[in-house]
Amino acid sequence: MTLVSSASSLSSSSNRSSSSSAHSSKKFSNSSSTKIFYDNFKLKEDSSNFFDQLKYFLSNHPNRKIITSNHSTISTLLLSIIIPISIISIIFWPFFLFFTCLPITSFITFPFFLALSILILFSLAWIPYLLFAQDDLPSHSSYALLLPYSPFMAQRTATTLIRFVISIIRLNWIEVILDYSYRRIIVVGGKKNSQSPILKSNINYHPTGRHRFRKLDVYLPPNRLGPNNSNNHDQVPVHHLNSNFNLAPVFVFIHPGGWRWFDKSHFLQLGLRIRRLGFCVVIPNFVQFPQGRCDESLQDIRHALNWVYRSIGRYGGDRDRIFLAGHGSGAHLSLLTVLKSAIVESIPSSLNSVGIDQSICIPPIEGMILLSGIYDPIMQFQSEVQAGWHQVSALRRALGPTDLRTLSHSPTHLLHWAEDIFDIQCLPAKFLIIHGGLDYDVPILQSHLLSTLLENLNNSSAQRSSCSSSVDSSGEQDSLASYNQQFQKNSKKTISVRFKAFKSLDHLNCLLALMMVTDQKESNQNCNKMIIQEILNLVND
């Protein structure tokens, strides 16, 4: 079974990484917890009731409480020592390398060069660990701090960090920052933008004590001066300069950040650029690790989408034309939200006795725009193990921490596992999947896999529509046969799946294509224009 084999793959990846770090084996591959996982899943695999498994995978199970770091003072002290030493060592390293290459001085300088190289190696590896790997450590940890003590693990982590830094430098972030500052101050009007005719910021989409996490920004479409204050959400806004009173399609963007970083305000450039294309743009905040795990992020995204459906008409948006977009981890959360809702809606009302929470459902989504997304956390975790980044990444801590919870948050595994019960009428009619060929952070194979699975839904739907309902010898139908019978009456459409791969784009360039037009390479400029055109084609078709 796919889920079991994937769990085995996930555990084996953890075991391989444990050979490089003694603590890694305790954190990711505790043998007793793995045995419990297989025992529990075997019971579910042997169960005759398919919907028992369905309820399990769609329910929000209590997760282990997130344990924040109790050693922040120690981490801060080590960082204050390591960072200056690293900078000084990197400055002097080329000089020692030069004198080591000279036959006259090599005998004297080589020991210093070797010691300096080892110091730089461990310093570069320890910095991201001290910053991002100390939250939610296992309670049985015998280490005060989680650090890579193995030189092999340190080498992989340092190499990945250097690659990240190089990719950021190549993106010309000075230009990005200057462009952001200009648009924040001149276009929008500074931080106090509550009166801005373009941006309505920090709107509460769900009453809660977590005000910072449950707010969203709305970028008004062109020719809109502001929201209509009427309580009738279906009423056309009165402040409209277009005599046709047409509402704009809604572009909801779930921001990336590895399930733990960034804020809606960081994507102001994206909101302004997509707005100019004729959209009403919505960018929500949501709970992220370590304040919460994936289930809480999904709940917030559902609340945000429900707010859009209820209230976006006041801001010039058409609630019947919602397009959900995301990049990286944002694409993962977007797709997972839609898939879980579609599975619940695919279950006929006659079978609703399984007791699945109907709050999982979301308003109708016309299309999805997924850029460089993480659709298979198992594959992504294996990639991070090879890069020595799995302890720094929040993937397992945010989506898990157990194997089974991680699998239940895998869009590709849910698509494959629930393929036979999907009613594709409950899914968005259009999917646009975009990925860069130079993306070394998220393997492009994940987008290939997602595209194939979505196409398989069309094939599976066609096969079920051509088959008659199965009836046993006594004339009584089982629950799945009853489901198939109702499915045949309702399923009359196919979903459009467009997968576009751009060989010259890396992970961040796919995001920048929606934020600004860079002047680095002509090929990137062409890709940016093509991505924008693909989005417009998706909306207009």
Phi, psi and omega in degrees: 000142189299317183295321180293315180296325179291321178296321177297319178297319180296316181293322180294325176296320178295322181293322178295321180290336183290337178294339178267344181210120183297323182287334181299322181295326179287328185280319191249344187217053175294126189296321181294319179293324178295320179295318178298320179300313181294320179297315181295319182289328179297321177299320181287326180292327180278348182293139179279345183264106181299326186284345170295317176294320179301314180298322182296315185286337181263349183277154176268097180278146178300127178265158174300137182300137180289124182261109178285158185296132175263006184238034182298326179294317179295317179299316180297319179296315179296319179296320179294338177269316187290317185299310177298320179297320179297316181298314180296318181296319180295325179294317184274345184302315179299326180293316178295324177297318180297311182289336176290330179284344178276129182301327185290319186256356186298322182298327182274318188273342183300314178301321178292321178297317180295315179297320180293322179295316178296320179297316178295318181302307182288328178295314180295327179284326184282331184300307178295329177295315180294329182279320194233354187251009187263352179275146175060042174289149178297146184295336181271009182298135178263003181250140176292324179229145176270112183220151177279103181272340178283134178296330179290316176294319179298321180295318180293318180295315180296321179297317178296319179298316179298320178296320177299315182297317180297318180295325178291318179297320181294337182280355179058063184291342176298317177296320180297316181294317179296319179296319178298315181298318180298314183289326178293318186273313187273309186286310184274321178108036176084187184288324181275081187251024181297335180261009182294136177285353183253316189240128171248110191252161173056048176272127178289125177256355175199124181297121181198166177285341181272070187297322185293328184274337186246057174230157179220160176248140177241123175261112186293143179292164180303147178069024173245128181268341182168174182283152173280131183275004179293147178281349178276104186290340180274351182287141178291134181304141181281332181273080184222127182269352181267125184293341180279348179056037179282139176270149183271147172298151186257131179246104179262119184249122175264113190287154178277188178140020177062032180065010183215344187245167170077166186218159181303327183292340180288349185246034177300319181298320178296315180299318181291321182289315179294326177301318182295342177280355178107013180264158161262115190259134177236126177235108182265155163271161177203161181297135178231164177294139008265010177287339179192174179252190188300319181302319180289325175298317180296320178299316180295320179295322177297316178299320180296318179294322177295322176297317179302315182295323182283321197239351189291340178299332178291340183252013177089012180260149180266111184291345178271001179228070180262128175245124183258125184232159178193160179230136177062236178295332176294323175294322177299310181295321179298310183294319181296321177300315182292318183294316180296321177295318182295322179297316180296316181290339180285342181281122180299155181298332180292341181252013184288000179289354179294344173082027178283137182296119181285350178292350176294334184292150181231167177297163179300136177247126181284320183205160178236139178238107188244120183244123174047047188276159174261100184255344178231091181301333179293312177297320180294320179296319178297321177296320180289328175297315179296329180273357182070025186246002188291333177281328180284321180295150179268008187305302184291326181285325181278321183270339182260234012273353182275163179299315184294321178293323177297318178295322180292345177256021178258111181302318182293323179291322176295320179299316181288318184292321184258020184302323186281351180248355182293130164260109188293349173292341179274353178263159173302148183284340186227136175231128173242115182248121183237136180210149179265141180289341179260020181279105178264356178273318178234114183302136180294342178301332179296321178289323175301315181297315180298316179300317180295317181295322178293321176295325178296330177298320176298316180295317180296321179296318180294321180293318181291327180292333182270352182259151177274161180292142179276130180233135182281178186295334181275356179086004180259140181260141174280177187295320181290324177294319176300320177297316182297325180295316178290327179299319182297331181285332189257329189277108183227013184223169172237161178261145179268122182241119178241120178247119182240120178250131179244109190293339184264002183257143173257192187296313184283330180295330176297325178286317180296337178299333178267352185258318183196162177267110180276158180245033183279303182228146178295325179296321178293321178298319178295320178296319179300316179295322181292322179296314178299319180294322178297321179295316179295321178296321179299318183287322187276341180290000000 
